[in-house]
Structure formats: C-alpha cells, structure tokens
C-alpha cells in the first residue's frame, strides 16, 4: 500500500461518522452514535400531565428523570403495540445551548454504519411521513436507504407553558 | 487563559473573605460601646479591615485598599486607645463598611468603582484623623487646624525599600495623611532610579524628603509611618524655624513634583482597567459554602462505616461465614439501610447553615431605621443556631427584611405615643427561629400597635378586594394584608407602604414550600409566623394514587383529608363543583381531570366505594378540594427536576423516584390552583352561596 493510499484512507475516515440505525414503521433510520447514551428495554413510563401526545411520560434512568418520546406518534405514523424488540434509545440532544437526555421508542435496533456525511442526499420535497425538519439527509448503504435524523428538534421545548389555557373545564 | 481562570478563582475567594470580613466589622461596630470599647471587639474589627486592605492591595483592587487604609488608621487609633469611640466614629466606620461593600460589588460585576463614590467619606475619615486624638469630633472642614499653637517644622527623610508598593503601601497616601496634619512640601530624590531597561514598574526607586509645618506631636507623625516602618528608613527631625522663609524655598520643588505623582495615578488607572478585563469573564455566580469540620468528620465517619458494612455483606455473600448467609445478609442490609439514611442526613447537613448570620444583619437595619424614624427599638434575637438550607436562607432574606421594616414602620409607635399608651418607651422587636414538627419556624414579633383591622377592611373595600356586604372574621381581615396592591400606610415612606410588599413576601415563602401566618392584637402587637420546610431537596410527601400512577402532595400544603359521600358535592351554574367544608364552600376538582390524564383504566373502583377521598389543600389563603383514587403512605421523597431533561410543567414541582424505581410526580399546589383558574370558579360559588 502506498503512502498516498494511507493518506486517502484516513481522510475518508475523518469525514465519515458512525451511525446507529433502527427500524421504525418498516424504514431504517440512523442517529449519530456519539449522541447515543444507551439502549434500554421497555420499562414503566410515568405520564406527564399537560404534555403533547408524542411524549409518553418520564422514566427513571439511573436516577435521572428522562422524558420518553414515541417516535411513531412524533412522525404521525400508525401506532404499534410494544413488542419483544421494542427498545428505547437514549440520546443527548442540544437545544438553545442546553443539553438534554431523552429516550426514543423505536421498533428495533439494527446496525452501526460508517457514513460519509459529505455524500448525504437531501430529502426530496415529497414522500415519507417524516416531516423534513427532523431529517438531516438520506444515505445509501448496501443498496438500502437510511434516513438520518436530526434529533435536536425531537423534543419541542419552545412551546411555553400556558397555564390559563387549561382553564376550569373541570 | 488558564492563568486568567486561576486569577478569577482567587478573586472569588478574595470577594468572599472580604464580604465575611465586612460582616465581622459591621456586627462588631454595632456591638461596640461608646466611650469604653471592648478591646477584643476592636481588635476583631481591626483585623478584618487589615485583611481586606491587604487582600485588595495584593490583587490590585487599589481603590479598596486605598480607602480601607484610612479606615484602618482610624481603627488602629481606637485600638491603641488613643482615640475615644464616639457616635460619629461609629457612624463613619459603618458607612465605610457600606462603601467598601459597594466597591467590592462593583469589582465583582466587572466594573471599576470611581473615586467619587468614596471621596466624601474618605474626607470625613481624614477629618477625624486630623483632629487631635481623643478630642471633640465635630470639626467639619478638611484639615483646617485653627490657631497654630506651636507650629514646628519637621524634616522627614523617607527612604522606602524597593518592594514597598508590592506590600500594598502607597507613599502617596502617606503624604496625603501628612497633608492633613499641616503644610507639607515634598522633595523627591530620584538618584537611585536605575536604567530604564532594568526598571520594574511595580518597584519604588524614589526617596523623599518631606518638610511638614504642623502643630502635631512627633508621635502623631510617627503613626503615619507605622505601617511602613519595617519597609523604609525614616528619619524625623524637628527644627523650629521661620516658616515663611522655607516656604519660598521649597515651592518650586513642590511644583516639580506634580509630574511624577500624576504619573503614578495614571499607572493605577491602567492597572485597574486591566483587572477589569479579567473580571468580566468571571461574573457568573458560583456559590460556595463554608462547612464546619465537625460536619465533614461526621460524614467521613459514616463513609468509613459504610465501607465496613459493605465488606461485611461481601463476606456473607461469599459464604465465608458458613451456614449463616441468609441471616447475615439480612442483618447487613439493616445496617446498610441505617447507614444510608444517616449518610443522607449528614450530606444534607452540609447545606444547612445557622440562621444567626442572617439575623445579625438586622441589628444594623434596626439601628438605621430607628434613627431614621426617631423610634426607640430593642432587637431581641433567639434561636440563632437553628439551621436552614442555604438556598432557603438566601431566599428568606428579602421577605424577612420586609417584615422587619414593616414592624418598625407600621407596628412600633413613636416613643411619645407608647408612653401615652402606657407602654415602655422602647419598643421590642423579637426575631426567633425554632423547630416545630419537622418544620422550621421563623417568627417576627413586635409589641407595637398591632394591625388596625378597621383601616385594613376600609382599605380593602376601597380597593375592591372585598365587597362591603361581606362578613369577615378577624383572621380573614388580617390576611388581607397579603393581597397584591394593598397598603394602608397613609404616607408612603421609603421604608415601606408602597403596597408591593406583603404579597411578594407571601409569594416568596410559598415558592419555598412554606406558609406565613399573621396574628395581631390591637394595641399589643403583631406576630408573623413563617413555616418553612427543613430543606428544598427533600420533602415530606403524602402519596396518592390516580389510576395506576402515584402522585405526591407536600404534607405542608394539605389541610385535611375527608371522605365525601356522592350527594355532598353540588353542581354550581357553569362548570364548578363545590363541597361544604364546615362553614365554607370550597371548589372541588377531580385531580385526574385537573391534569387531563389519559387514564386507560376505568374509574369503577372508586364508584363502588361509599364515598370519595377529597384532599383539601391550601395556597395563598385559597382552599380547594382534590379528589384522588386512593391515599397511600406518607414518606420523605427527594425532589428531582423535570426541567433538567424536559421543561417545567404547570402544576408540578418536580418528580421523584419511588422505592420500586418508578417515577412519581410531585404536585405543586400553588401553581396547580393557578392552572385551574380558581378565581372563575369561586366567583360562581359566591353567587351560589348568596
């Protein structure tokens, strides 16, 4: 192997990132592996009052209270019952300079791939039930399509509390 | 970069120690008797001032060190019993403490205080210093010594060591002090000045010959040099001579001196602005805490025992003790449980601080206020050793100040009124703290006029807070003072009476999970009683069940729990439900409706029962009833933030993790009541009741 080849190889590695992929409604999605804190089996989730429907509740993750997001609901996909392969992928998100830990409910985990971020294709205007704000881009690995997610916007903390909107319906 | 970081850390320590030093000075000064001061106290004050000056000089906070030097000189005279302590001296020193505190605040915020803020006070100190020791302190103008009784001319050779500036001693200050004694001419000798290439900016190479015309004694002049006597060669000679003659000779030299001194000042300015740049990066508060060695030792002991317990458990688990595994493990777990609880308690202890430090601030406040209002007030403190969580302590400080101000302003009467009412001329304000049933109680008592219920009621009607037809109990009238926008003071003073007070006080206390009660007897005085939880991190909770989920109320917020049979809840026009709790109609809500829970399970279980469980809670004087499915245990829970990974949720104070590892939500009663928009419901209830 020539010296130049080694250089080229290391360059390619520098540009590529590892992604953890998982299944959701028949498609394969990927999240940057450096953001993944762990993979967790299904456990009791305590509902949070006044929360949007896609937030199932919170879970005790080694002493921290972590919100759990149902990705199917978040992406407006049909519901599926919790099965044997259902897992919660715990990830770190960065929003407005603050870091939060959240759990995402997915159908099953798949693989870890190295993906060259420069070769990502943008999402076409049509297709897919995932609205484009959560998608970083598309990638092709072994003739499969991977949808790479931008997880920072999954948990919408922008909608401020509106206590009075919950008025005395009781 | 890392150097900057280190400096800012050291600066933070300096600020903290200086603030502590100022507190020591302040409480010392307030305890200092006039005339015959307790030397121990004077020494304490002096030491505090000295270390502030030293620290300030070391870290380049020159305005502070310069100013404190004057204070220190004055204190030194008191210490040496050369100057008697008068009301004026204490007043000036107290104001100096405030002034130094202001300067520290400014430095901390990344600004450089301008000299103007301290100049007036500095002159007053100089004036006192210029007065003959022990004499009357009334002279107003700066250094105007009347009638030179025995004017002498002194020649002082002042040859400081090269390092004098590094020790925080500023020759300019010394000269200014001499100027206060009389007419001063300065001749500088710059022959020792080295080549500019090897000159160090913070070294002093200049020597001076000072010619002073004064009536002051030799001792007085020597005092000026007290602080530099070990860092300089000083020769003081007296020669009686024709003053007019010498004046003519030395004037040109003095003029020539202008230049170096102004240079020195600009150098100071440069130093100050560079330290400003450094500070701006470290304005973020990162509170620290001083913990007594005892607490740390207790914690370490417990950790030691925990290690022993762990090895004991490991031994049993290995089966090293034959045949006794199960019993041994059980015993071990019991010990472990006890240690864990103790460990938790002593870890919490670290955050606990005695309230005394916060109380002693009120000595100053009461002193200042009683002077301003012309009232005579004695402040009594008790329970200073009662410990409170640091955060609670900090957040209680403003409400307490407000209560004390109120008591002084509205409560305690003027001396003549008190005498007419047959009370002692001096009013008493009693601040106390004690434990009561797992809570901390802070109490503010005064023996003043008490709340004027007629005026409060009249005011409340005028402001539309209550309607004229309403019949209110004494207690209810007293509690009106906590309403927003309420103030009965006829003349708004700068002490209190702007009506932005008591509602804020109550809100702050509620935010801490506490409650405030007021009781008052006309002509006898008032009592404000504040109940606070021991700590913010742990809460005494009542666990309740809603469907399959557990929710937690703070025990403090619960008034009572009642079993309600189905017929007792009445529907009111619109959408409100009420329940008659003794004499009051209180709004009732199903907690699962209030939280709009998506419960899958049916509510059959509690329809089968004879009645429903109603938890009556109170906040801001407002009571509401909340239906729950089941009452579970009472237990202590650790509050965990929901915001950390999610966002604040209306009606919830946070969450906690239960023994089974599941998460339970902690209900925040005040914010829950707000989300329910009770006002709308109650107005309907009043219609119904009338």
PDB file of N, CA and C in Angstrom, chain B residues 563-569 579 610-612:
ATOM      1  N   UNK B 563     -63.657  12.065  53.712  1.00  0.00           N
ATOM      2  CA  UNK B 563     -64.390  11.114  52.888  1.00  0.00           C
ATOM      3  C   UNK B 563     -65.727  11.764  52.531  1.00  0.00           C
ATOM      4  N   UNK B 564     -66.000  11.888  51.268  1.00  0.00           N
ATOM      5  CA  UNK B 564     -67.177  12.623  50.819  1.00  0.00           C
ATOM      6  C   UNK B 564     -68.160  11.643  50.188  1.00  0.00           C
ATOM      7  N   UNK B 565     -69.399  11.661  50.660  1.00  0.00           N
ATOM      8  CA  UNK B 565     -70.377  10.782  50.016  1.00  0.00           C
ATOM      9  C   UNK B 565     -70.942  11.485  48.782  1.00  0.00           C
ATOM     10  N   UNK B 566     -71.387  10.715  47.794  1.00  0.00           N
ATOM     11  CA  UNK B 566     -71.715  11.260  46.471  1.00  0.00           C
ATOM     12  C   UNK B 566     -72.643  12.475  46.512  1.00  0.00           C
ATOM     13  N   UNK B 567     -73.624  12.529  47.448  1.00  0.00           N
ATOM     14  CA  UNK B 567     -74.582  13.626  47.448  1.00  0.00           C
ATOM     15  C   UNK B 567     -74.028  14.949  47.938  1.00  0.00           C
ATOM     16  N   UNK B 568     -72.845  14.909  48.541  1.00  0.00           N
ATOM     17  CA  UNK B 568     -72.355  16.125  49.191  1.00  0.00           C
ATOM     18  C   UNK B 568     -71.682  17.112  48.248  1.00  0.00           C
ATOM     19  N   UNK B 569     -71.405  16.677  47.036  1.00  0.00           N
ATOM     20  CA  UNK B 569     -70.799  17.589  46.068  1.00  0.00           C
ATOM     21  C   UNK B 569     -71.919  18.198  45.237  1.00  0.00           C
ATOM     22  N   UNK B 579     -68.033  21.800  47.565  1.00  0.00           N
ATOM     23  CA  UNK B 579     -68.286  20.923  48.692  1.00  0.00           C
ATOM     24  C   UNK B 579     -68.309  21.809  49.924  1.00  0.00           C
ATOM     25  N   UNK B 610     -68.170   3.692  49.301  1.00  0.00           N
ATOM     26  CA  UNK B 610     -69.230   4.514  49.884  1.00  0.00           C
ATOM     27  C   UNK B 610     -69.043   5.988  49.549  1.00  0.00           C
ATOM     28  N   UNK B 611     -67.809   6.399  49.441  1.00  0.00           N
ATOM     29  CA  UNK B 611     -67.570   7.817  49.177  1.00  0.00           C
ATOM     30  C   UNK B 611     -66.259   8.004  48.435  1.00  0.00           C
ATOM     31  N   UNK B 612     -65.930   9.235  48.228  1.00  0.00           N
ATOM     32  CA  UNK B 612     -64.681   9.526  47.539  1.00  0.00           C
ATOM     33  C   UNK B 612     -63.750  10.272  48.464  1.00  0.00           C
TER      34      UNK B 612
END
